PDB file of C-alpha atoms and ligand atoms in Angstrom:
ATOM      1  CA  MET R   1      17.819  38.560 -52.118  1.00 76.00           C
ATOM      2  CA  VAL R   2      18.649  41.944 -52.351  1.00 80.00           C
ATOM      3  CA  LEU R   3      15.306  43.425 -51.845  1.00 80.00           C
ATOM      4  CA  LEU R   4      15.011  41.173 -49.061  1.00 82.00           C
ATOM      5  CA  GLY R   5      18.255  42.418 -47.460  1.00 84.00           C
ATOM      6  CA  ILE R   6      17.314  46.288 -47.816  1.00 90.00           C
ATOM      7  CA  MET R   7      13.662  45.851 -46.249  1.00 90.00           C
ATOM      8  CA  PRO R   8      15.075  45.363 -42.646  1.00 91.00           C
ATOM      9  CA  ILE R   9      17.268  48.378 -43.039  1.00 92.00           C
ATOM     10  CA  PHE R  10      14.757  50.698 -44.819  1.00 93.00           C
ATOM     11  CA  THR R  11      11.755  49.382 -42.096  1.00 93.00           C
ATOM     12  CA  PHE R  12      14.331  49.959 -39.296  1.00 94.00           C
ATOM     13  CA  ALA R  13      15.035  53.927 -40.678  1.00 94.00           C
ATOM     14  CA  LEU R  14      11.379  54.333 -40.760  1.00 94.00           C
ATOM     15  CA  GLY R  15      10.874  53.075 -37.391  1.00 93.00           C
ATOM     16  CA  THR R  16      13.613  55.495 -36.101  1.00 93.00           C
ATOM     17  CA  TRP R  17      12.069  58.290 -37.647  1.00 94.00           C
ATOM     18  CA  GLN R  18       8.711  57.572 -36.068  1.00 92.00           C
ATOM     19  CA  LEU R  19      10.486  57.257 -32.630  1.00 93.00           C
ATOM     20  CA  LYS R  20      11.922  60.896 -33.453  1.00 93.00           C
ATOM     21  CA  ARG R  21       8.173  62.156 -34.522  1.00 92.00           C
ATOM     22  CA  LEU R  22       6.896  60.489 -31.133  1.00 92.00           C
ATOM     23  CA  LYS R  23       9.540  62.617 -28.784  1.00 92.00           C
ATOM     24  CA  TRP R  24       8.488  65.462 -30.729  1.00 90.00           C
ATOM     25  CA  LYS R  25       4.774  64.965 -30.166  1.00 89.00           C
ATOM     26  CA  ILE R  26       5.418  64.421 -26.812  1.00 89.00           C
ATOM     27  CA  ASN R  27       7.327  67.402 -26.287  1.00 88.00           C
ATOM     28  CA  LEU R  28       4.784  69.345 -28.075  1.00 86.00           C
ATOM     29  CA  ILE R  29       1.947  67.887 -25.976  1.00 86.00           C
ATOM     30  CA  ASP R  30       3.924  68.729 -22.904  1.00 88.00           C
ATOM     31  CA  GLU R  31       4.283  72.356 -23.900  1.00 86.00           C
ATOM     32  CA  LEU R  32       0.886  72.873 -24.646  1.00 85.00           C
ATOM     33  CA  GLU R  33      -0.290  71.232 -21.467  1.00 87.00           C
ATOM     34  CA  GLU R  34       1.856  73.942 -19.493  1.00 87.00           C
ATOM     35  CA  LYS R  35       0.341  76.716 -21.655  1.00 86.00           C
ATOM     36  CA  LEU R  36      -3.178  75.556 -20.847  1.00 84.00           C
ATOM     37  CA  GLN R  37      -2.114  75.843 -17.206  1.00 87.00           C
ATOM     38  CA  LEU R  38      -1.502  79.522 -17.433  1.00 86.00           C
ATOM     39  CA  GLN R  39      -3.945  82.246 -16.285  1.00 90.00           C
ATOM     40  CA  PRO R  40      -6.577  82.962 -18.916  1.00 94.00           C
ATOM     41  CA  LEU R  41      -5.895  86.129 -20.665  1.00 93.00           C
ATOM     42  CA  TYR R  42      -8.399  88.742 -21.725  1.00 95.00           C
ATOM     43  CA  LEU R  43      -8.610  88.705 -25.605  1.00 95.00           C
ATOM     44  CA  PRO R  44      -7.376  91.720 -26.864  1.00 95.00           C
ATOM     45  CA  SER R  45     -10.087  94.020 -28.364  1.00 95.00           C
ATOM     46  CA  ASN R  46      -8.810  93.892 -31.791  1.00 95.00           C
ATOM     47  CA  VAL R  47      -6.723  90.206 -32.507  1.00 95.00           C
ATOM     48  CA  ASN R  48      -3.325  90.555 -34.022  1.00 95.00           C
ATOM     49  CA  LEU R  49      -4.088  87.479 -36.433  1.00 95.00           C
ATOM     50  CA  SER R  50      -0.376  86.607 -37.039  1.00 95.00           C
ATOM     51  CA  VAL R  51       0.213  85.716 -33.371  1.00 93.00           C
ATOM     52  CA  ILE R  52      -2.602  83.467 -32.976  1.00 93.00           C
ATOM     53  CA  PRO R  53      -0.502  80.343 -33.747  1.00 90.00           C
ATOM     54  CA  GLU R  54       1.581  81.140 -30.412  1.00 89.00           C
ATOM     55  CA  PHE R  55      -1.771  81.301 -28.446  1.00 91.00           C
ATOM     56  CA  VAL R  56      -3.260  78.230 -29.589  1.00 90.00           C
ATOM     57  CA  PHE R  57      -4.505  76.178 -26.534  1.00 90.00           C
ATOM     58  CA  ARG R  58      -4.283  79.252 -24.440  1.00 93.00           C
ATOM     59  CA  LYS R  59      -7.273  79.908 -21.820  1.00 95.00           C
ATOM     60  CA  VAL R  60      -8.873  83.350 -22.941  1.00 95.00           C
ATOM     61  CA  LEU R  61     -11.804  85.283 -21.269  1.00 96.00           C
ATOM     62  CA  ILE R  62     -13.918  87.540 -23.497  1.00 96.00           C
ATOM     63  CA  LYS R  63     -17.062  89.504 -22.921  1.00 96.00           C
ATOM     64  CA  GLY R  64     -20.108  90.283 -25.287  1.00 96.00           C
ATOM     65  CA  ARG R  65     -23.469  89.457 -26.538  1.00 96.00           C
ATOM     66  CA  TYR R  66     -24.123  86.614 -28.673  1.00 95.00           C
ATOM     67  CA  ASP R  67     -25.350  87.273 -32.176  1.00 94.00           C
ATOM     68  CA  HIS R  68     -27.527  84.211 -32.394  1.00 93.00           C
ATOM     69  CA  ALA R  69     -29.024  84.875 -35.776  1.00 92.00           C
ATOM     70  CA  HIS R  70     -25.588  84.149 -37.140  1.00 94.00           C
ATOM     71  CA  THR R  71     -25.316  80.558 -35.198  1.00 94.00           C
ATOM     72  CA  MET R  72     -23.828  77.806 -37.346  1.00 96.00           C
ATOM     73  CA  LEU R  73     -23.813  74.241 -36.351  1.00 95.00           C
ATOM     74  CA  LEU R  74     -21.122  71.761 -36.834  1.00 95.00           C
ATOM     75  CA  SER R  75     -22.554  68.391 -37.369  1.00 91.00           C
ATOM     76  CA  PRO R  76     -22.494  65.560 -36.728  1.00 92.00           C
ATOM     77  CA  ARG R  77     -20.660  65.493 -33.366  1.00 93.00           C
ATOM     78  CA  VAL R  78     -20.691  63.046 -30.476  1.00 92.00           C
ATOM     79  CA  ARG R  79     -20.404  63.342 -26.919  1.00 91.00           C
ATOM     80  CA  GLU R  80     -19.994  60.328 -24.614  1.00 90.00           C
ATOM     81  CA  GLY R  81     -22.331  58.405 -26.839  1.00 92.00           C
ATOM     82  CA  VAL R  82     -25.213  60.865 -27.677  1.00 93.00           C
ATOM     83  CA  HIS R  83     -25.351  62.225 -31.120  1.00 95.00           C
ATOM     84  CA  GLY R  84     -25.606  66.103 -31.801  1.00 95.00           C
ATOM     85  CA  VAL R  85     -24.226  68.992 -33.075  1.00 96.00           C
ATOM     86  CA  HIS R  86     -21.566  71.882 -31.844  1.00 95.00           C
ATOM     87  CA  VAL R  87     -23.067  75.497 -31.618  1.00 96.00           C
ATOM     88  CA  VAL R  88     -20.860  78.179 -33.198  1.00 96.00           C
ATOM     89  CA  THR R  89     -22.444  81.654 -32.358  1.00 96.00           C
ATOM     90  CA  PRO R  90     -20.225  85.102 -32.880  1.00 97.00           C
ATOM     91  CA  LEU R  91     -19.820  87.007 -29.904  1.00 97.00           C
ATOM     92  CA  ILE R  92     -20.163  90.834 -30.385  1.00 97.00           C
ATOM     93  CA  ARG R  93     -17.913  92.827 -28.207  1.00 96.00           C
ATOM     94  CA  ASP R  94     -19.027  96.687 -27.288  1.00 91.00           C
ATOM     95  CA  ASN R  95     -15.314  97.656 -27.507  1.00 86.00           C
ATOM     96  CA  GLY R  96     -13.775  95.192 -29.869  1.00 94.00           C
ATOM     97  CA  THR R  97     -14.065  93.003 -32.659  1.00 97.00           C
ATOM     98  CA  THR R  98     -16.530  90.042 -33.154  1.00 97.00           C
ATOM     99  CA  VAL R  99     -15.164  86.777 -32.767  1.00 97.00           C
ATOM    100  CA  LEU R 100     -16.631  83.051 -32.929  1.00 97.00           C
ATOM    101  CA  ILE R 101     -17.535  80.951 -29.798  1.00 97.00           C
ATOM    102  CA  ASP R 102     -17.939  77.356 -30.255  1.00 97.00           C
ATOM    103  CA  ARG R 103     -20.340  77.123 -27.271  1.00 96.00           C
ATOM    104  CA  GLY R 104     -20.318  73.258 -27.264  1.00 95.00           C
ATOM    105  CA  PHE R 105     -22.511  70.361 -27.626  1.00 95.00           C
ATOM    106  CA  VAL R 106     -26.314  70.108 -28.017  1.00 94.00           C
ATOM    107  CA  SER R 107     -27.910  66.599 -28.687  1.00 94.00           C
ATOM    108  CA  ASN R 108     -29.900  66.253 -31.758  1.00 94.00           C
ATOM    109  CA  ASP R 109     -33.018  66.536 -29.439  1.00 92.00           C
ATOM    110  CA  PHE R 110     -32.551  69.998 -29.212  1.00 91.00           C
ATOM    111  CA  VAL R 111     -31.015  71.066 -32.473  1.00 89.00           C
ATOM    112  CA  SER R 112     -34.218  73.021 -33.505  1.00 87.00           C
ATOM    113  CA  SER R 113     -34.805  74.573 -30.049  1.00 86.00           C
ATOM    114  CA  ILE R 114     -31.222  75.226 -28.686  1.00 86.00           C
ATOM    115  CA  ASN R 115     -31.842  77.191 -25.457  1.00 80.00           C
ATOM    116  CA  SER R 116     -30.107  80.626 -25.092  1.00 79.00           C
ATOM    117  CA  GLU R 117     -32.269  81.740 -22.206  1.00 76.00           C
ATOM    118  CA  GLU R 118     -29.224  82.461 -20.222  1.00 76.00           C
ATOM    119  CA  GLU R 119     -27.030  83.984 -22.973  1.00 84.00           C
ATOM    120  CA  ASN R 120     -29.126  86.750 -24.316  1.00 86.00           C
ATOM    121  CA  GLY R 121     -27.498  89.568 -22.250  1.00 91.00           C
ATOM    122  CA  GLU R 122     -23.805  90.134 -21.840  1.00 94.00           C
ATOM    123  CA  VAL R 123     -21.754  87.145 -21.007  1.00 94.00           C
ATOM    124  CA  GLU R 124     -18.329  86.241 -20.051  1.00 94.00           C
ATOM    125  CA  VAL R 125     -16.862  83.154 -21.700  1.00 95.00           C
ATOM    126  CA  LEU R 126     -14.107  81.252 -20.743  1.00 96.00           C
ATOM    127  CA  GLY R 127     -12.581  79.499 -23.719  1.00 96.00           C
ATOM    128  CA  MET R 128      -9.445  77.961 -25.365  1.00 94.00           C
ATOM    129  CA  LEU R 129      -8.056  79.597 -28.613  1.00 95.00           C
ATOM    130  CA  ARG R 130      -8.086  77.242 -31.537  1.00 93.00           C
ATOM    131  CA  THR R 131      -7.389  77.483 -34.995  1.00 91.00           C
ATOM    132  CA  SER R 132      -9.178  75.616 -38.416  1.00 90.00           C
ATOM    133  CA  GLN R 133      -9.092  71.659 -37.927  1.00 84.00           C
ATOM    134  CA  ALA R 134      -7.170  69.457 -40.570  1.00 80.00           C
ATOM    135  CA  ARG R 135      -9.985  67.805 -42.338  1.00 81.00           C
ATOM    136  CA  ASN R 136      -9.647  64.302 -43.282  1.00 80.00           C
ATOM    137  CA  THR R 137     -10.627  62.466 -46.357  1.00 82.00           C
ATOM    138  CA  PHE R 138     -13.733  61.333 -45.117  1.00 83.00           C
ATOM    139  CA  THR R 139     -15.141  64.684 -44.153  1.00 87.00           C
ATOM    140  CA  PRO R 140     -17.442  66.392 -46.569  1.00 89.00           C
ATOM    141  CA  ASP R 141     -16.974  69.651 -47.917  1.00 91.00           C
ATOM    142  CA  ASN R 142     -18.725  72.543 -45.861  1.00 93.00           C
ATOM    143  CA  ASN R 143     -21.503  74.308 -47.784  1.00 93.00           C
ATOM    144  CA  PRO R 144     -21.980  77.748 -45.880  1.00 92.00           C
ATOM    145  CA  GLU R 145     -25.199  78.580 -48.334  1.00 90.00           C
ATOM    146  CA  LYS R 146     -26.904  75.430 -47.029  1.00 90.00           C
ATOM    147  CA  GLY R 147     -25.938  76.031 -43.349  1.00 91.00           C
ATOM    148  CA  GLU R 148     -24.046  72.700 -43.415  1.00 93.00           C
ATOM    149  CA  TRP R 149     -20.742  72.812 -41.558  1.00 95.00           C
ATOM    150  CA  TYR R 150     -18.782  69.482 -41.177  1.00 94.00           C
ATOM    151  CA  TRP R 151     -15.403  70.768 -40.198  1.00 93.00           C
ATOM    152  CA  THR R 152     -14.150  74.241 -38.410  1.00 94.00           C
ATOM    153  CA  ASP R 153     -13.165  76.534 -41.270  1.00 94.00           C
ATOM    154  CA  VAL R 154     -12.410  79.625 -39.303  1.00 96.00           C
ATOM    155  CA  GLU R 155     -11.968  81.780 -42.330  1.00 95.00           C
ATOM    156  CA  LYS R 156     -15.178  80.625 -43.968  1.00 95.00           C
ATOM    157  CA  MET R 157     -17.189  80.967 -40.615  1.00 96.00           C
ATOM    158  CA  ALA R 158     -16.077  84.558 -40.150  1.00 97.00           C
ATOM    159  CA  GLU R 159     -16.980  85.288 -43.735  1.00 96.00           C
ATOM    160  CA  THR R 160     -20.302  83.967 -43.044  1.00 95.00           C
ATOM    161  CA  ALA R 161     -20.915  85.710 -39.691  1.00 95.00           C
ATOM    162  CA  GLY R 162     -20.496  89.013 -41.672  1.00 95.00           C
ATOM    163  CA  GLY R 163     -16.861  89.241 -42.350  1.00 95.00           C
ATOM    164  CA  LYS R 164     -14.858  92.181 -42.129  1.00 94.00           C
ATOM    165  CA  ALA R 165     -17.577  94.606 -43.126  1.00 95.00           C
ATOM    166  CA  ALA R 166     -19.550  93.452 -39.684  1.00 95.00           C
ATOM    167  CA  ASN R 167     -16.106  93.842 -37.696  1.00 96.00           C
ATOM    168  CA  VAL R 168     -15.842  89.913 -37.544  1.00 97.00           C
ATOM    169  CA  GLN R 169     -12.265  88.433 -37.042  1.00 97.00           C
ATOM    170  CA  PRO R 170     -11.148  84.871 -37.848  1.00 97.00           C
ATOM    171  CA  VAL R 171     -10.845  84.221 -34.205  1.00 97.00           C
ATOM    172  CA  PHE R 172     -12.220  80.747 -33.025  1.00 97.00           C
ATOM    173  CA  ILE R 173     -12.731  79.941 -29.281  1.00 97.00           C
ATOM    174  CA  GLU R 174     -13.987  76.932 -27.886  1.00 96.00           C
ATOM    175  CA  GLN R 175     -15.739  77.195 -24.551  1.00 96.00           C
ATOM    176  CA  ILE R 176     -14.599  75.633 -21.598  1.00 95.00           C
ATOM    177  CA  LEU R 177     -17.195  73.920 -19.166  1.00 92.00           C
ATOM    178  CA  GLU R 178     -16.782  74.865 -15.621  1.00 83.00           C
ATOM    179  CA  GLY R 179     -18.044  72.786 -13.260  1.00 81.00           C
ATOM    180  CA  HIS R 180     -18.703  68.861 -13.092  1.00 83.00           C
ATOM    181  CA  ALA R 181     -20.532  66.066 -14.893  1.00 82.00           C
ATOM    182  CA  GLY R 182     -23.992  67.184 -13.108  1.00 87.00           C
ATOM    183  CA  ASP R 183     -23.650  70.577 -14.488  1.00 88.00           C
ATOM    184  CA  ALA R 184     -22.907  69.106 -17.878  1.00 90.00           C
ATOM    185  CA  ASN R 185     -26.132  66.754 -17.818  1.00 91.00           C
ATOM    186  CA  THR R 186     -28.479  69.502 -16.470  1.00 90.00           C
ATOM    187  CA  LYS R 187     -27.209  71.810 -19.351  1.00 90.00           C
ATOM    188  CA  LEU R 188     -27.750  68.501 -21.999  1.00 90.00           C
ATOM    189  CA  SER R 189     -31.464  68.009 -20.359  1.00 91.00           C
ATOM    190  CA  LYS R 190     -32.402  71.670 -21.164  1.00 90.00           C
ATOM    191  CA  GLY R 191     -30.701  72.065 -24.647  1.00 90.00           C
ATOM    192  CA  ILE R 192     -28.126  74.433 -23.553  1.00 92.00           C
ATOM    193  CA  PRO R 193     -24.700  74.009 -25.184  1.00 93.00           C
ATOM    194  CA  VAL R 194     -22.382  72.067 -22.816  1.00 93.00           C
ATOM    195  CA  GLY R 195     -18.441  73.242 -23.324  1.00 93.00           C
ATOM    196  CA  ARG R 196     -15.500  71.217 -23.711  1.00 91.00           C
ATOM    197  CA  ALA R 197     -12.824  70.018 -20.803  1.00 87.00           C
ATOM    198  CA  PRO R 198      -9.809  71.891 -20.797  1.00 86.00           C
ATOM    199  CA  THR R 199      -7.683  69.319 -22.122  1.00 85.00           C
ATOM    200  CA  ILE R 200      -4.946  69.002 -24.913  1.00 81.00           C
ATOM    201  CA  ASP R 201      -6.696  66.519 -27.229  1.00 78.00           C
ATOM    202  CA  LEU R 202      -3.873  65.986 -30.177  1.00 76.00           C
ATOM    203  CA  ARG R 203      -3.890  62.705 -31.834  1.00 77.00           C
ATOM    204  CA  ASN R 204      -0.646  60.780 -30.885  1.00 78.00           C
ATOM    205  CA  ALA R 205      -0.178  57.619 -33.249  1.00 83.00           C
ATOM    206  CA  HIS R 206       3.500  57.685 -33.704  1.00 88.00           C
ATOM    207  CA  LEU R 207       3.975  55.056 -30.753  1.00 88.00           C
ATOM    208  CA  SER R 208       2.028  52.633 -32.889  1.00 90.00           C
ATOM    209  CA  TYR R 209       4.105  53.305 -35.877  1.00 91.00           C
ATOM    210  CA  VAL R 210       7.280  52.885 -34.430  1.00 91.00           C
ATOM    211  CA  ILE R 211       6.030  49.572 -33.109  1.00 92.00           C
ATOM    212  CA  THR R 212       4.930  48.665 -36.524  1.00 92.00           C
ATOM    213  CA  TRP R 213       7.871  49.645 -38.421  1.00 93.00           C
ATOM    214  CA  TYR R 214      10.327  47.930 -35.994  1.00 93.00           C
ATOM    215  CA  SER R 215       8.349  44.529 -35.955  1.00 93.00           C
ATOM    216  CA  LEU R 216       8.460  44.626 -39.583  1.00 92.00           C
ATOM    217  CA  SER R 217      11.904  45.055 -39.675  1.00 93.00           C
ATOM    218  CA  ALA R 218      12.675  42.358 -37.137  1.00 93.00           C
ATOM    219  CA  PHE R 219      10.599  40.228 -39.375  1.00 92.00           C
ATOM    220  CA  THR R 220      11.906  40.802 -42.625  1.00 90.00           C
ATOM    221  CA  ALA R 221      15.525  40.425 -41.154  1.00 91.00           C
ATOM    222  CA  LEU R 222      14.255  36.810 -39.872  1.00 91.00           C
ATOM    223  CA  MET R 223      13.032  36.161 -43.269  1.00 89.00           C
ATOM    224  CA  PHE R 224      16.477  37.434 -44.911  1.00 88.00           C
ATOM    225  CA  PHE R 225      18.489  35.299 -42.684  1.00 87.00           C
ATOM    226  CA  ARG R 226      16.138  32.193 -43.372  1.00 89.00           C
ATOM    227  CA  VAL R 227      16.498  32.403 -46.918  1.00 87.00           C
ATOM    228  CA  PHE R 228      20.008  33.119 -47.044  1.00 85.00           C
ATOM    229  CA  LEU R 229      20.570  29.989 -44.711  1.00 86.00           C
ATOM    230  CA  ASN R 230      18.506  27.873 -46.960  1.00 85.00           C
ATOM    231  CA  LYS R 231      20.446  28.930 -49.994  1.00 80.00           C
ATOM    232  CA  ARG R 232      23.895  28.138 -48.283  1.00 79.00           C
ATOM    233  CA  MET R 233      22.574  24.728 -47.428  1.00 74.00           C
ATOM    234  CA  SER R 234      20.649  24.021 -50.465  1.00 68.00           C
ATOM    235  CA  PRO R 235      22.067  20.990 -52.544  1.00 61.00           C
ATOM    236  CA  GLY R 236      22.600  22.910 -55.816  1.00 57.00           C
ATOM    237  CA  ARG R 237      24.872  25.107 -53.810  1.00 53.00           C
ATOM    238  CA  ARG R 238      27.018  22.425 -52.038  1.00 54.00           C
ATOM    239  CA  MET R 239      30.727  22.247 -52.772  1.00 55.00           C
ATOM    240  CA  PRO R 240      31.509  19.799 -55.581  1.00 55.00           C
ATOM    241  CA  ARG R 241      32.571  16.662 -54.291  1.00 56.00           C
ATOM    242  CA  PHE R 242      35.771  15.153 -55.868  1.00 54.00           C
ATOM    243  CA  ASN R 243      35.402  11.478 -54.645  1.00 52.00           C
TER     244      ASN R 243
HETATM  245  C1  NAG V   1       1.348  91.323 -34.908  1.00 70.36           C
HETATM  246  O1  NAG V   1       2.380  90.869 -34.385  1.00 70.36           O
HETATM  247  C2  NAG V   1       3.533  90.704 -35.231  1.00 70.36           C
HETATM  248  C3  NAG V   1       4.196  89.722 -34.714  1.00 70.36           C
HETATM  249  O2  NAG V   1       4.636  90.089 -33.183  1.00 70.36           O
HETATM  250  C4  NAG V   1       4.179  92.204 -35.652  1.00 70.36           C
HETATM  251  O3  NAG V   1       5.378  91.820 -36.224  1.00 70.36           O
HETATM  252  C5  NAG V   1       2.969  93.023 -36.346  1.00 70.36           C
HETATM  253  O4  NAG V   1       3.493  94.181 -36.374  1.00 70.36           O
HETATM  254  C6  NAG V   1       1.789  92.894 -35.268  1.00 70.36           C
HETATM  255  N1  NAG V   1       0.678  93.639 -36.199  1.00 70.36           N
HETATM  256  C7  NAG V   1       0.064  94.670 -35.691  1.00 70.36           C
HETATM  257  C8  NAG V   1      -0.930  95.194 -36.531  1.00 70.36           C
HETATM  258  O5  NAG V   1       0.104  95.167 -34.424  1.00 70.36           O
HETATM  259  C1  NAG V   2     -16.351 100.438 -23.761  1.00 70.36           C
HETATM  260  O1  NAG V   2     -15.565 101.874 -23.830  1.00 70.36           O
HETATM  261  C2  NAG V   2     -16.454 102.733 -23.424  1.00 70.36           C
HETATM  262  C3  NAG V   2     -15.633 103.838 -23.492  1.00 70.36           C
HETATM  263  O2  NAG V   2     -14.127 104.010 -23.764  1.00 70.36           O
HETATM  264  C4  NAG V   2     -16.253 102.568 -21.692  1.00 70.36           C
HETATM  265  O3  NAG V   2     -16.894 103.628 -21.194  1.00 70.36           O
HETATM  266  C5  NAG V   2     -17.028 100.988 -21.512  1.00 70.36           C
HETATM  267  O4  NAG V   2     -16.907 100.736 -20.024  1.00 70.36           O
HETATM  268  C6  NAG V   2     -16.314  99.989 -22.398  1.00 70.36           C
HETATM  269  N1  NAG V   2     -17.158  98.851 -22.566  1.00 70.36           N
HETATM  270  C7  NAG V   2     -16.502  97.365 -21.952  1.00 70.36           C
HETATM  271  C8  NAG V   2     -17.490  96.490 -22.004  1.00 70.36           C
HETATM  272  O5  NAG V   2     -15.197  97.400 -22.020  1.00 70.36           O
END
């Protein structure tokens, strides 16, 4: 009975806590979307790593030449139902450090023959600054020795690209696709990496948690009252009769 009485209160508190998290998440996404609207900034020649968190999701411009020999493939990735990989290549800057560019998606048909024709000389990349991804329980561990990458581990990728000795900084930029769906399809059919859309892709599951906890609270409250009423009306609990 006590447990049944506590349940509605407990689940209600959890629902309220998730509601707070939901508000926080919505604010965060709004903030990032505003940041994304700002003019792209040129990436400094030497990036101050401690300020990266403030600049996540900012659009950046960067010039250099790709170091194709150190390309790393993030797999498996899916784009509009097509299976493939993301192509990560270090970009060497004449007057600055080398950073990592996620050039985008290539379908499995082109994995062994990624088309880099247009990207052999100096290129200017428009991208979005990102950090390492949180791995979930189902993500296998990366195996850099075998060239197997499942999640973005910026530190490890920078190391694999040559690390400090080769002037590589753990800075990760996702290339943005400028243009429309037709441009993306042309690139896809030629095996040229297709960059991402400039959008905020944060997960926001808090609303479903709010609904779940509040529903549970209402349900257990109902249970509590039914049991409570049953007990009061049950024959064993009736007042003794005196006639
Ligand atoms: C990097 O940025 C932090 C915070 O703004 C600052 O305290 C630090 O001195 C900077 N480091 C360098 C090497 O500029
Ligand atoms: C790099 O620096 C040199 C000398 O400071 C300059 O002449 C050159 O234009 C710079 N290159 C780029 C790509 O900024």
